XYZ file of C-alpha atoms in Angstrom:
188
model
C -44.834 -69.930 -2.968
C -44.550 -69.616 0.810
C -41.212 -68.126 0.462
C -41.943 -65.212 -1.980
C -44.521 -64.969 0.225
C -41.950 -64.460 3.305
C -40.003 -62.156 1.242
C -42.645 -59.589 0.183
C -43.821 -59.030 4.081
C -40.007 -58.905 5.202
C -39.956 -56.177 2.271
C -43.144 -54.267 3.644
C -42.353 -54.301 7.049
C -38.839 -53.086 6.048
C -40.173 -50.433 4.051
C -42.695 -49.636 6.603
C -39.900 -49.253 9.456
C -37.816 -47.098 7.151
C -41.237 -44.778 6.084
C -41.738 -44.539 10.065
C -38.600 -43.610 10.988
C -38.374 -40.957 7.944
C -41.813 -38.765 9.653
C -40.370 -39.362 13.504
C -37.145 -37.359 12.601
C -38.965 -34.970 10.075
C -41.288 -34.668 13.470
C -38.411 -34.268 16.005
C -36.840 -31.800 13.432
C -40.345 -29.525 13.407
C -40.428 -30.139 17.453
C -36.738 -28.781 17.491
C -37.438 -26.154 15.041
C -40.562 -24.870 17.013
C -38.870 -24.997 20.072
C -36.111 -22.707 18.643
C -38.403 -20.000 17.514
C -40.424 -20.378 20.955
C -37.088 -19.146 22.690
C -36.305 -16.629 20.131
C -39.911 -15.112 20.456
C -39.944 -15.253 24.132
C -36.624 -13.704 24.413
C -37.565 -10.778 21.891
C -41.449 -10.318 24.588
C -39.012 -10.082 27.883
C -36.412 -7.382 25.954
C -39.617 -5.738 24.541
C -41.024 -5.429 28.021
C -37.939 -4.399 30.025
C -37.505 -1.304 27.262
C -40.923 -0.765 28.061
C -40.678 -0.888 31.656
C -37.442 1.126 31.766
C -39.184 4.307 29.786
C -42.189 3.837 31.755
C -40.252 4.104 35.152
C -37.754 6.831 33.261
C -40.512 9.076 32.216
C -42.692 8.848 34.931
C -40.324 9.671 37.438
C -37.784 12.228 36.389
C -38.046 15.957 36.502
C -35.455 17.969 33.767
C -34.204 20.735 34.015
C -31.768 20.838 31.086
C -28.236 22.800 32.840
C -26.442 22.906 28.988
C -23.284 26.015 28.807
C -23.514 28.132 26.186
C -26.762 26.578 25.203
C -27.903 27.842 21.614
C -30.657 30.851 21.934
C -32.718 29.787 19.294
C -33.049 26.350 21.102
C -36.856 25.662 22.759
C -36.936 27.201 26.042
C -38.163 25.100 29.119
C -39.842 26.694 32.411
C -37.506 28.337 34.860
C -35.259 26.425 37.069
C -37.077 27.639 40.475
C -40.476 25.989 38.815
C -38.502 22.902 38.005
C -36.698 21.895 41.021
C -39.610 22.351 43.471
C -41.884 19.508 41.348
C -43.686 16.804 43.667
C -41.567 14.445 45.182
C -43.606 11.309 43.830
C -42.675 12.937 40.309
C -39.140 12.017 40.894
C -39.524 9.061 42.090
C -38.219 5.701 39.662
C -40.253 3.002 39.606
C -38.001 0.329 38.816
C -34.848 2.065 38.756
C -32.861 1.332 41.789
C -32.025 4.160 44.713
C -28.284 4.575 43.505
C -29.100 4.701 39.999
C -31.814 7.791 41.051
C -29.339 9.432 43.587
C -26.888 9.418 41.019
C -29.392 11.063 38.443
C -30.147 13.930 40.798
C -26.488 14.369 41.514
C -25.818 15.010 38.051
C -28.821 17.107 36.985
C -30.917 15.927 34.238
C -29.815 16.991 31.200
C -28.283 13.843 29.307
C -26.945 12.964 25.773
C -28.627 10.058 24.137
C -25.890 7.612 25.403
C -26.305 8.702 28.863
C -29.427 7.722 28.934
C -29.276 4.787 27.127
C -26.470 3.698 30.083
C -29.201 5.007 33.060
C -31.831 2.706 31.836
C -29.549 -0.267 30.896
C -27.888 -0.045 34.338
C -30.932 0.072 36.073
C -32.352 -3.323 35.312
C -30.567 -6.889 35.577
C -31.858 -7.817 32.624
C -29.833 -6.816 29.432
C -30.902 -3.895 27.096
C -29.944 -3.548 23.594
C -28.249 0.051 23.123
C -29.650 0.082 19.665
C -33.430 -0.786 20.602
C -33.441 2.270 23.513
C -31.963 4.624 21.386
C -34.650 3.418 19.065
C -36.834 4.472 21.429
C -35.423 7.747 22.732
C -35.951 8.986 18.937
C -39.683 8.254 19.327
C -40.232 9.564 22.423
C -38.721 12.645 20.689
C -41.160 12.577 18.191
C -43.605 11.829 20.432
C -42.713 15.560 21.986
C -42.429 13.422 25.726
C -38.933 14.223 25.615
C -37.251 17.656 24.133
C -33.556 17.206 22.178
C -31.777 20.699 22.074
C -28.223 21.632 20.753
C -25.802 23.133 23.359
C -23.250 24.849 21.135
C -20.095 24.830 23.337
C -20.196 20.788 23.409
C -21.101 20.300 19.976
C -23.510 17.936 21.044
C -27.592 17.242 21.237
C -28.948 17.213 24.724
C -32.061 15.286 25.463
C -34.567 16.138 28.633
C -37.778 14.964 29.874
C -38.659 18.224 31.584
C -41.686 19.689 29.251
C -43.991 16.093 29.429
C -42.405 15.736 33.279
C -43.291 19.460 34.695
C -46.288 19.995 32.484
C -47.892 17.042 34.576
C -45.777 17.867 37.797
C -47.436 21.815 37.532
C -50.823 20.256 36.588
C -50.582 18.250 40.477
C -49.156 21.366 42.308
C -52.129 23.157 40.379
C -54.854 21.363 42.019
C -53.087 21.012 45.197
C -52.503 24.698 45.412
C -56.648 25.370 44.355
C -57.291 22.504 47.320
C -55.204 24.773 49.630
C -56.823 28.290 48.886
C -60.220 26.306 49.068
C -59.522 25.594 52.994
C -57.877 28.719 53.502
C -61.359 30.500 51.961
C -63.515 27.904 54.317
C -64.566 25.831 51.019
């Protein structure tokens, strides 16, 4: 009797040791899983907030003046170069787009294909930038109307500027800082 006994609780405690090791590795498995789509949903917030950041700093800083050859007549016209290129310096200033990457910009006047700006704002951060995702987002900030696309005919090619959302604010600041002026000037 004692020995069946024996047996059965050698049995249970078996089976009990096999049951608990069964739920700690189903456990470790949900730890590992969790901790997999932890890094996967962090990664996807940081690349969500440097394409932010980068459009942010890209749009808030740059004045356009589109310089296309040959650029099709029928294509939206912008405001006249002299209006464009005398915008507030703290217009043109990039947040988080280093001094280089801005000299270069004004170098090469503003008016940029879709790739080139795609390479301005990847270059400009440390962090990487999908090509895909910023194009992405260059197509709504065209729908958007913050940024103008128009076709120059001689390269075959769409050409995308920031100058109506950039100098409509830019003229709205030398507006009030011009009305501030002729106030003093009147003794106001």
């Amino acid at each position: 009797m004692s020995l069946t006994v024996a047996i059965d609780d050698e049995y249970i405690k078996a089976a009990a040791i096999a049951s608990f090791k069964a739920s700690l590795a189903a456990a470790e498995n949900s730890v590992r899983v969790a901790q997999n789509e932890y890094t996967t949903a962090k990664q996807k917030l940081e690349d969500a907030s440097n394409l932010v950041n980068a459009f942010k700093s890209l749009l808030a800083g740059v004045d356009a003046t589109p310089e296309v050859a040959d650029q099709d007549e029928s294509a939206p016209t912008e405001e006249s170069d002299e209006e464009q290129t005398h915008l507030p310096s703290k217009k043109r200033r990039l947040g988080g787009i280093d001094a280089a990457t801005l000299q270069q910009l004004e170098e090469a006047g503003e008016a940029r294909t879709s790739d080139e700006l795609v390479a301005l704002v990847a270059n400009a951060y440390s962090e990487p930038i999908s090509p895909k995702s910023v194009k992405n987002a260059l197509g709504e900030f065209v729908k958007s109307g913050k940024v103008i696309k128009q076709y120059s005919k001689s390269n075959q090619a769409y050409y995308y500027s920031i100058s109506s959302w950039i100098s409509t604010e830019a003229n709205t600041e030398e507006n009030e800082q011009q009305k501030q002026e002729d106030d003093l000037d009147l003794g106001f």
